[in-house]
Amino acid sequence: MLTIVGLGPGSRSYLSREAYDALKQADKVYVRTAWHPVLEELDIEFESFDEAYERAADFPTLYREIAQQVFEAAKTDEVVFAVPGSPFQAEETVKLLLSLGEATIIPGVSFVEPVLQALRYDVTDGLMILDGLSEFRLPADQSALLLQVYSPAVASEVKLKLMATLPDEREVVIVKSAGIPDREELIRLPLYQLDQGPHFDHLTSLFVPAGEARHRTLEELVAVTARLRGPGGCAWDSEQTHQSLKRYLIEESYEVLEAIDREDFDMLEDELGDLLFQAIFHAQIASEMGYFDIYDVIQGITDKLIRRHSHVFSDDQASTAQEVVEIWEKNKAAERSTEDRLRSIPRISPLHYGMKVMKLLAPAGSDDLSELTDNELLEQLLKLVKQASQRDLALDLLLSERLDQLIQEHLTTE
């Protein structure tokens, strides 16, 4: 039988009588870590997994191994698995154990309560609780408490993650030994100094108060766009339609290409912003019409990337770029029929449109131009453009019309 016990935040006064009795009466006691003051005071034998932490390749694998070992032992003995704080806060091993089978849970006071008391912080003001070992991105306007920040190395990783959204000078609070008399300590310092000092042990947490963001957010850009289009906003912006904005979308796209060609990264940053605004603008108009909003767009492209990169997110295998392309095309073909794919090719540039159409309709090497070098092929193209110019032909329009005819002929014969 398995019993999972929360040891509380550190002081013996937080350990319940039920938890104490379970620890004393068990055939075998496992502790995730022996770095806990309560274990120093209890006269019990236990086995810790601290050495496993030292040799583990990664935390997910370690947690699975711990859970499996404890679960197997509980099949024949009365086993207690004891964890710091509460079993239900930042305890991945507990989640894994409960997924394997039944267990009795004896709750413990989490680290959160004494930390909040030390900080004099009311949780109703809003608080995210994060595992310092996990991947996270903290919104700048959200207060957070990070657990398991037990070493300078972990603190350094946490600092880098926080700096992605927070100013370097944001004041943070290191909370040491919360709730333990004569040991509790609060250390306030700027974020950039977080890992510069011997402040960390297994009873250390980090509090990050809400404040100004390092960067503006997508949500702010969406809100500004809605304000421009809304009552009392900008008369010009509010009159725009998908059709009227087409020229600006093309212009901004070409300006991005120009910045890339110049290798001007300041310009590229600026032009990508203009292009992003065009996407937000169109999504805002669509949202007002009841079709979709920018978050639907984000959902769609995220799902598509995951679906088409099945060699990353699923079971397909690819070791070369060509194999990746083949998998992409396979997944793309599975989503839509050839007719759907042909009809969905954008027609902004007839030449680009033609290349997409011919890629679907004409196999490689199927004509006498396939032996030409790239330069020779370009020369042939220039000759055609010259001839069309001399005949005063609208080559782009004629090309679009002919491509449409080819598509219709192909669909008719299928």
GROMACS .gro file of C-alpha atoms in nm:
model
  414
    1MET     CA    1   0.000   0.000   0.000
    2LEU     CA    2   0.123   0.348  -0.085
    3THR     CA    3   0.078   0.661   0.124
    4ILE     CA    4   0.199   0.997  -0.001
    5VAL     CA    5   0.285   1.248   0.271
    6GLY     CA    6   0.346   1.622   0.256
    7LEU     CA    7   0.624   1.722   0.498
    8GLY     CA    8   0.522   2.088   0.506
    9PRO     CA    9   0.745   2.389   0.438
   10GLY     CA   10   1.019   2.311   0.689
   11SER     CA   11   0.918   2.367   1.049
   12ARG     CA   12   0.813   2.067   1.260
   13SER     CA   13   0.510   2.267   1.372
   14TYR     CA   14   0.361   2.237   1.022
   15LEU     CA   15   0.378   1.854   1.019
   16SER     CA   16   0.038   1.700   1.095
   17ARG     CA   17  -0.009   1.421   1.349
   18GLU     CA   18  -0.147   1.197   1.074
   19ALA     CA   19   0.164   1.250   0.863
   20TYR     CA   20   0.389   1.186   1.164
   21ASP     CA   21   0.213   0.857   1.245
   22ALA     CA   22   0.232   0.741   0.883
   23LEU     CA   23   0.607   0.808   0.871
   24LYS     CA   24   0.662   0.620   1.198
   25GLN     CA   25   0.449   0.316   1.111
   26ALA     CA   26   0.554   0.254   0.751
   27ASP     CA   27   0.758  -0.051   0.650
   28LYS     CA   28   0.964   0.168   0.422
   29VAL     CA   29   0.991   0.545   0.380
   30TYR     CA   30   1.111   0.708   0.060
   31VAL     CA   31   1.177   1.082   0.045
   32ARG     CA   32   1.223   1.270  -0.277
   33THR     CA   33   1.499   1.469  -0.110
   34ALA     CA   34   1.658   1.454   0.234
   35TRP     CA   35   1.715   1.831   0.225
   36HIS     CA   36   1.433   1.910   0.466
   37PRO     CA   37   1.457   2.024   0.832
   38VAL     CA   38   1.172   1.801   0.950
   39LEU     CA   39   1.365   1.489   0.852
   40GLU     CA   40   1.651   1.603   1.072
   41GLU     CA   41   1.418   1.604   1.374
   42LEU     CA   42   1.237   1.274   1.315
   43ASP     CA   43   1.390   0.951   1.439
   44ILE     CA   44   1.306   0.745   1.129
   45GLU     CA   45   1.495   0.555   0.864
   46PHE     CA   46   1.438   0.661   0.506
   47GLU     CA   47   1.582   0.634   0.159
   48SER     CA   48   1.625   0.952  -0.045
   49PHE     CA   49   1.666   1.007  -0.417
   50ASP     CA   50   1.927   1.282  -0.387
   51GLU     CA   51   2.198   1.070  -0.547
   52ALA     CA   52   1.965   0.996  -0.837
   53TYR     CA   53   1.939   1.371  -0.898
   54GLU     CA   54   2.317   1.387  -0.935
   55ARG     CA   55   2.337   1.123  -1.206
   56ALA     CA   56   2.008   1.188  -1.389
   57ALA     CA   57   2.026   1.287  -1.755
   58ASP     CA   58   1.707   1.493  -1.727
   59PHE     CA   59   1.428   1.556  -1.479
   60PRO     CA   60   1.139   1.388  -1.666
   61THR     CA   61   1.334   1.061  -1.684
   62LEU     CA   62   1.435   1.089  -1.319
   63TYR     CA   63   1.079   1.150  -1.203
   64ARG     CA   64   0.954   0.848  -1.396
   65GLU     CA   65   1.225   0.630  -1.241
   66ILE     CA   66   1.142   0.752  -0.890
   67ALA     CA   67   0.771   0.692  -0.939
   68GLN     CA   68   0.826   0.343  -1.078
   69GLN     CA   69   1.059   0.240  -0.795
   70VAL     CA   70   0.822   0.364  -0.524
   71PHE     CA   71   0.518   0.210  -0.693
   72GLU     CA   72   0.686  -0.131  -0.724
   73ALA     CA   73   0.792  -0.126  -0.357
   74ALA     CA   74   0.435  -0.045  -0.251
   75LYS     CA   75   0.309  -0.367  -0.409
   76THR     CA   76   0.455  -0.571  -0.121
   77ASP     CA   77   0.512  -0.326   0.168
   78GLU     CA   78   0.347  -0.039   0.351
   79VAL     CA   79   0.535   0.242   0.179
   80VAL     CA   80   0.536   0.614   0.250
   81PHE     CA   81   0.662   0.855  -0.012
   82ALA     CA   82   0.731   1.191   0.151
   83VAL     CA   83   0.774   1.517  -0.037
   84PRO     CA   84   0.854   1.871   0.077
   85GLY     CA   85   0.559   2.104   0.122
   86SER     CA   86   0.233   1.980  -0.029
   87PRO     CA   87   0.201   1.673  -0.253
   88PHE     CA   88  -0.001   1.885  -0.495
   89GLN     CA   89   0.233   2.175  -0.559
   90ALA     CA   90   0.529   2.138  -0.798
   91GLU     CA   91   0.552   1.762  -0.739
   92GLU     CA   92   0.573   1.582  -1.072
   93THR     CA   93   0.655   1.250  -0.903
   94VAL     CA   94   0.321   1.259  -0.722
   95LYS     CA   95   0.135   1.308  -1.051
   96LEU     CA   96   0.318   1.010  -1.198
   97LEU     CA   97   0.251   0.789  -0.895
   98LEU     CA   98  -0.120   0.868  -0.905
   99SER     CA   99  -0.128   0.782  -1.274
  100LEU     CA  100   0.015   0.438  -1.190
  101GLY     CA  101  -0.240   0.343  -0.925
  102GLU     CA  102  -0.423   0.422  -0.603
  103ALA     CA  103  -0.257   0.595  -0.309
  104THR     CA  104  -0.360   0.749   0.021
  105ILE     CA  105  -0.276   1.120   0.035
  106ILE     CA  106  -0.191   1.293   0.363
  107PRO     CA  107  -0.176   1.662   0.275
  108GLY     CA  108   0.085   1.898   0.404
  109VAL     CA  109   0.108   2.273   0.432
  110SER     CA  110   0.267   2.395   0.110
  111PHE     CA  111   0.559   2.633   0.084
  112VAL     CA  112   0.316   2.895  -0.042
  113GLU     CA  113   0.143   2.985   0.286
  114PRO     CA  114   0.453   3.076   0.490
  115VAL     CA  115   0.603   3.254   0.189
  116LEU     CA  116   0.290   3.466   0.150
  117GLN     CA  117   0.298   3.538   0.522
  118ALA     CA  118   0.663   3.644   0.504
  119LEU     CA  119   0.590   3.868   0.206
  120ARG     CA  120   0.263   3.998   0.353
  121TYR     CA  121   0.110   3.925   0.013
  122ASP     CA  122  -0.261   3.858  -0.043
  123VAL     CA  123  -0.307   3.580  -0.297
  124THR     CA  124  -0.635   3.735  -0.415
  125ASP     CA  125  -0.422   4.006  -0.578
  126GLY     CA  126  -0.321   3.738  -0.828
  127LEU     CA  127  -0.038   3.487  -0.819
  128MET     CA  128   0.110   3.231  -1.057
  129ILE     CA  129   0.291   2.940  -0.894
  130LEU     CA  130   0.568   2.804  -1.114
  131ASP     CA  131   0.826   2.530  -1.093
  132GLY     CA  132   1.167   2.691  -1.137
  133LEU     CA  133   1.283   2.382  -1.325
  134SER     CA  134   1.005   2.404  -1.584
  135GLU     CA  135   0.981   2.597  -1.909
  136PHE     CA  136   0.771   2.910  -1.865
  137ARG     CA  137   0.713   3.261  -1.997
  138LEU     CA  138   0.589   3.496  -1.727
  139PRO     CA  139   0.352   3.777  -1.829
  140ALA     CA  140   0.502   4.099  -1.695
  141ASP     CA  141   0.176   4.212  -1.535
  142GLN     CA  142   0.142   3.889  -1.334
  143SER     CA  143   0.298   3.823  -0.992
  144ALA     CA  144   0.461   3.483  -0.955
  145LEU     CA  145   0.612   3.255  -0.696
  146LEU     CA  146   0.878   3.018  -0.825
  147LEU     CA  147   0.955   2.703  -0.629
  148GLN     CA  148   1.261   2.475  -0.646
  149VAL     CA  149   1.508   2.758  -0.706
  150TYR     CA  150   1.764   2.571  -0.499
  151SER     CA  151   2.100   2.655  -0.658
  152PRO     CA  152   2.282   2.937  -0.842
  153ALA     CA  153   2.264   2.727  -1.159
  154VAL     CA  154   1.884   2.700  -1.137
  155ALA     CA  155   1.864   3.070  -1.046
  156SER     CA  156   2.066   3.157  -1.355
  157GLU     CA  157   1.826   2.963  -1.579
  158VAL     CA  158   1.528   3.126  -1.408
  159LYS     CA  159   1.683   3.471  -1.454
  160LEU     CA  160   1.722   3.420  -1.829
  161LYS     CA  161   1.361   3.303  -1.864
  162LEU     CA  162   1.232   3.601  -1.666
  163MET     CA  163   1.443   3.847  -1.866
  164ALA     CA  164   1.254   3.744  -2.178
  165THR     CA  165   0.957   3.949  -2.054
  166LEU     CA  166   1.076   4.156  -1.757
  167PRO     CA  167   1.313   4.455  -1.732
  168ASP     CA  168   1.659   4.367  -1.602
  169GLU     CA  169   1.610   4.607  -1.309
  170ARG     CA  170   1.279   4.456  -1.190
  171GLU     CA  171   1.305   4.397  -0.814
  172VAL     CA  172   1.257   4.034  -0.712
  173VAL     CA  173   1.253   3.878  -0.367
  174ILE     CA  174   1.447   3.569  -0.262
  175VAL     CA  175   1.257   3.398   0.021
  176LYS     CA  176   1.469   3.167   0.238
  177SER     CA  177   1.339   2.917   0.496
  178ALA     CA  178   0.990   3.068   0.510
  179GLY     CA  179   0.805   2.978   0.828
  180ILE     CA  180   1.113   2.848   1.011
  181PRO     CA  181   1.187   3.055   1.323
  182ASP     CA  182   1.526   3.232   1.328
  183ARG     CA  183   1.601   3.118   0.971
  184GLU     CA  184   1.345   3.303   0.761
  185GLU     CA  185   1.500   3.573   0.542
  186LEU     CA  186   1.390   3.802   0.257
  187ILE     CA  187   1.652   3.927   0.011
  188ARG     CA  188   1.545   4.199  -0.233
  189LEU     CA  189   1.757   4.262  -0.540
  190PRO     CA  190   1.729   4.351  -0.910
  191LEU     CA  191   1.661   4.066  -1.147
  192TYR     CA  192   1.998   4.092  -1.321
  193GLN     CA  193   2.172   4.014  -0.990
  194LEU     CA  194   1.956   3.713  -0.908
  195ASP     CA  195   2.225   3.446  -0.946
  196GLN     CA  196   2.511   3.653  -0.801
  197GLY     CA  197   2.538   3.528  -0.446
  198PRO     CA  198   2.517   3.226  -0.212
  199HIS     CA  199   2.146   3.273  -0.145
  200PHE     CA  200   2.011   2.938  -0.257
  201ASP     CA  201   1.929   2.606  -0.094
  202HIS     CA  202   1.640   2.360  -0.100
  203LEU     CA  203   1.422   2.592   0.112
  204THR     CA  204   1.449   2.888  -0.125
  205SER     CA  205   1.167   3.037  -0.330
  206LEU     CA  206   1.157   3.341  -0.556
  207PHE     CA  207   0.882   3.601  -0.561
  208VAL     CA  208   0.842   3.816  -0.872
  209PRO     CA  209   0.597   4.107  -0.830
  210ALA     CA  210   0.386   4.231  -1.119
  211GLY     CA  211   0.503   4.541  -1.302
  212GLU     CA  212   0.585   4.697  -1.635
  213ALA     CA  213   0.678   4.472  -1.925
  214ARG     CA  214   1.012   4.460  -2.099
  215HIS     CA  215   0.826   4.458  -2.430
  216ARG     CA  216   0.483   4.542  -2.560
  217THR     CA  217   0.263   4.237  -2.611
  218LEU     CA  218   0.056   4.099  -2.897
  219GLU     CA  219  -0.254   4.167  -2.690
  220GLU     CA  220  -0.163   4.536  -2.669
  221LEU     CA  221  -0.118   4.559  -3.047
  222VAL     CA  222  -0.457   4.392  -3.099
  223ALA     CA  223  -0.616   4.635  -2.852
  224VAL     CA  224  -0.459   4.939  -3.024
  225THR     CA  225  -0.586   4.817  -3.362
  226ALA     CA  226  -0.937   4.769  -3.224
  227ARG     CA  227  -0.923   5.118  -3.072
  228LEU     CA  228  -0.820   5.270  -3.406
  229ARG     CA  229  -1.116   5.098  -3.573
  230GLY     CA  230  -1.363   5.167  -3.293
  231PRO     CA  231  -1.582   5.465  -3.200
  232GLY     CA  232  -1.374   5.777  -3.151
  233GLY     CA  233  -1.079   5.613  -3.325
  234CYS     CA  234  -0.907   5.696  -3.653
  235ALA     CA  235  -1.135   5.796  -3.941
  236TRP     CA  236  -0.897   5.653  -4.203
  237ASP     CA  237  -0.842   5.321  -4.024
  238SER     CA  238  -1.213   5.273  -3.959
  239GLU     CA  239  -1.294   5.309  -4.331
  240GLN     CA  240  -1.051   5.043  -4.453
  241THR     CA  241  -1.159   4.708  -4.595
  242HIS     CA  242  -0.977   4.392  -4.695
  243GLN     CA  243  -0.980   4.517  -5.053
  244SER     CA  244  -0.851   4.867  -4.976
  245LEU     CA  245  -0.563   4.727  -4.770
  246LYS     CA  246  -0.433   4.492  -5.040
  247ARG     CA  247  -0.187   4.746  -5.181
  248TYR     CA  248  -0.040   4.812  -4.836
  249LEU     CA  249   0.006   4.442  -4.768
  250ILE     CA  250   0.198   4.410  -5.095
  251GLU     CA  251   0.406   4.722  -5.024
  252GLU     CA  252   0.498   4.609  -4.673
  253SER     CA  253   0.592   4.263  -4.803
  254TYR     CA  254   0.827   4.412  -5.060
  255GLU     CA  255   0.982   4.641  -4.799
  256VAL     CA  256   1.055   4.335  -4.584
  257LEU     CA  257   1.224   4.173  -4.884
  258GLU     CA  258   1.428   4.488  -4.945
  259ALA     CA  259   1.548   4.489  -4.582
  260ILE     CA  260   1.652   4.125  -4.618
  261ASP     CA  261   1.841   4.198  -4.940
  262ARG     CA  262   2.020   4.490  -4.772
  263GLU     CA  263   2.095   4.276  -4.465
  264ASP     CA  264   1.974   4.577  -4.265
  265PHE     CA  265   1.842   4.426  -3.943
  266ASP     CA  266   1.720   4.754  -3.794
  267MET     CA  267   1.516   4.806  -4.108
  268LEU     CA  268   1.402   4.443  -4.103
  269GLU     CA  269   1.279   4.476  -3.745
  270ASP     CA  270   1.080   4.786  -3.841
  271GLU     CA  271   0.936   4.641  -4.162
  272LEU     CA  272   0.837   4.314  -3.996
  273GLY     CA  273   0.641   4.525  -3.748
  274ASP     CA  274   0.458   4.696  -4.035
  275LEU     CA  275   0.385   4.358  -4.194
  276LEU     CA  276   0.262   4.218  -3.862
  277PHE     CA  277   0.029   4.515  -3.827
  278GLN     CA  278  -0.122   4.434  -4.167
  279ALA     CA  279  -0.201   4.082  -4.045
  280ILE     CA  280  -0.354   4.222  -3.725
  281PHE     CA  281  -0.549   4.480  -3.926
  282HIS     CA  282  -0.705   4.219  -4.156
  283ALA     CA  283  -0.786   3.994  -3.859
  284GLN     CA  284  -0.954   4.286  -3.681
  285ILE     CA  285  -1.174   4.357  -3.983
  286ALA     CA  286  -1.263   3.987  -4.007
  287SER     CA  287  -1.344   3.981  -3.636
  288GLU     CA  288  -1.581   4.276  -3.674
  289MET     CA  289  -1.755   4.085  -3.954
  290GLY     CA  290  -1.788   3.777  -3.733
  291TYR     CA  291  -1.553   3.550  -3.930
  292PHE     CA  292  -1.238   3.505  -3.717
  293ASP     CA  293  -0.992   3.699  -3.502
  294ILE     CA  294  -0.614   3.700  -3.472
  295TYR     CA  295  -0.624   3.426  -3.208
  296ASP     CA  296  -0.805   3.198  -3.452
  297VAL     CA  297  -0.526   3.276  -3.700
  298ILE     CA  298  -0.264   3.183  -3.441
  299GLN     CA  299  -0.452   2.864  -3.354
  300GLY     CA  300  -0.471   2.767  -3.720
  301ILE     CA  301  -0.106   2.822  -3.806
  302THR     CA  302   0.012   2.653  -3.486
  303ASP     CA  303  -0.200   2.345  -3.557
  304LYS     CA  304  -0.081   2.341  -3.918
  305LEU     CA  305   0.287   2.357  -3.821
  306ILE     CA  306   0.245   2.071  -3.575
  307ARG     CA  307   0.045   1.866  -3.825
  308ARG     CA  308   0.288   1.914  -4.113
  309HIS     CA  309   0.602   1.865  -3.902
  310SER     CA  310   0.511   1.509  -3.814
  311HIS     CA  311   0.883   1.422  -3.806
  312VAL     CA  312   0.910   1.650  -3.502
  313PHE     CA  313   0.573   1.615  -3.328
  314SER     CA  314   0.472   1.264  -3.434
  315ASP     CA  315   0.621   0.936  -3.560
  316ASP     CA  316   0.760   1.023  -3.904
  317GLN     CA  317   1.138   1.013  -3.948
  318ALA     CA  318   1.349   1.262  -4.146
  319SER     CA  319   1.726   1.309  -4.144
  320THR     CA  320   1.769   1.537  -4.448
  321ALA     CA  321   1.605   1.855  -4.572
  322GLN     CA  322   1.470   1.669  -4.875
  323GLU     CA  323   1.300   1.410  -4.654
  324VAL     CA  324   1.145   1.695  -4.456
  325VAL     CA  325   1.005   1.847  -4.777
  326GLU     CA  326   0.860   1.510  -4.879
  327ILE     CA  327   0.691   1.469  -4.541
  328TRP     CA  328   0.556   1.824  -4.561
  329GLU     CA  329   0.407   1.761  -4.906
  330LYS     CA  330   0.263   1.427  -4.793
  331ASN     CA  331   0.091   1.586  -4.495
  332LYS     CA  332  -0.025   1.879  -4.706
  333ALA     CA  333  -0.174   1.644  -4.966
  334ALA     CA  334  -0.357   1.453  -4.693
  335GLU     CA  335  -0.527   1.774  -4.581
  336ARG     CA  336  -0.671   1.872  -4.920
  337SER     CA  337  -0.746   1.722  -5.260
  338THR     CA  338  -0.550   1.821  -5.570
  339GLU     CA  339  -0.847   2.032  -5.681
  340ASP     CA  340  -0.856   2.217  -5.350
  341ARG     CA  341  -0.481   2.276  -5.364
  342LEU     CA  342  -0.497   2.406  -5.722
  343ARG     CA  343  -0.788   2.637  -5.651
  344SER     CA  344  -0.625   2.774  -5.334
  345ILE     CA  345  -0.299   2.889  -5.495
  346PRO     CA  346  -0.279   3.270  -5.451
  347ARG     CA  347  -0.276   3.472  -5.776
  348ILE     CA  348  -0.108   3.795  -5.666
  349SER     CA  349   0.197   3.724  -5.885
  350PRO     CA  350   0.113   3.536  -6.208
  351LEU     CA  351   0.469   3.404  -6.231
  352HIS     CA  352   0.461   3.276  -5.874
  353TYR     CA  353   0.113   3.140  -5.940
  354GLY     CA  354   0.242   2.960  -6.249
  355MET     CA  355   0.532   2.801  -6.064
  356LYS     CA  356   0.295   2.666  -5.800
  357VAL     CA  357   0.049   2.533  -6.059
  358MET     CA  358   0.316   2.368  -6.273
  359LYS     CA  359   0.474   2.207  -5.968
  360LEU     CA  360   0.147   2.022  -5.917
  361LEU     CA  361   0.068   1.951  -6.283
  362ALA     CA  362   0.401   1.895  -6.458
  363PRO     CA  363   0.659   1.636  -6.339
  364ALA     CA  364   1.024   1.742  -6.334
  365GLY     CA  365   1.216   1.693  -6.658
  366SER     CA  366   0.905   1.657  -6.872
  367ASP     CA  367   1.009   1.906  -7.147
  368ASP     CA  368   1.311   2.000  -7.358
  369LEU     CA  369   1.395   2.298  -7.133
  370SER     CA  370   1.492   2.074  -6.841
  371GLU     CA  371   1.851   2.048  -6.968
  372LEU     CA  372   1.907   2.424  -6.957
  373THR     CA  373   2.122   2.576  -6.687
  374ASP     CA  374   1.966   2.830  -6.452
  375ASN     CA  375   2.123   3.120  -6.643
  376GLU     CA  376   2.012   2.981  -6.979
  377LEU     CA  377   1.660   2.942  -6.847
  378LEU     CA  378   1.657   3.303  -6.729
  379GLU     CA  379   1.777   3.418  -7.072
  380GLN     CA  380   1.486   3.232  -7.232
  381LEU     CA  381   1.248   3.402  -6.991
  382LEU     CA  382   1.390   3.746  -7.073
  383LYS     CA  383   1.347   3.679  -7.445
  384LEU     CA  384   0.981   3.593  -7.387
  385VAL     CA  385   0.930   3.910  -7.183
  386LYS     CA  386   1.097   4.114  -7.460
  387GLN     CA  387   0.876   3.959  -7.729
  388ALA     CA  388   0.563   4.020  -7.523
  389SER     CA  389   0.666   4.381  -7.469
  390GLN     CA  390   0.724   4.437  -7.841
  391ARG     CA  391   0.379   4.294  -7.916
  392ASP     CA  392   0.225   4.506  -7.638
  393LEU     CA  393   0.089   4.196  -7.466
  394ALA     CA  394  -0.027   4.201  -7.102
  395LEU     CA  395   0.190   3.901  -7.027
  396ASP     CA  396   0.092   3.869  -6.660
  397LEU     CA  397  -0.281   3.867  -6.736
  398LEU     CA  398  -0.243   3.627  -7.027
  399LEU     CA  399  -0.032   3.395  -6.814
  400SER     CA  400  -0.298   3.391  -6.542
  401GLU     CA  401  -0.569   3.313  -6.797
  402ARG     CA  402  -0.368   3.031  -6.953
  403LEU     CA  403  -0.292   2.880  -6.614
  404ASP     CA  404  -0.661   2.885  -6.529
  405GLN     CA  405  -0.727   2.700  -6.855
  406LEU     CA  406  -0.464   2.438  -6.768
  407ILE     CA  407  -0.620   2.382  -6.429
  408GLN     CA  408  -0.966   2.341  -6.580
  409GLU     CA  409  -0.833   2.099  -6.844
  410HIS     CA  410  -0.662   1.894  -6.574
  411LEU     CA  411  -0.971   1.879  -6.354
  412THR     CA  412  -1.191   1.787  -6.652
  413THR     CA  413  -0.972   1.491  -6.748
  414GLU     CA  414  -0.950   1.352  -6.392
   0.00000   0.00000   0.00000
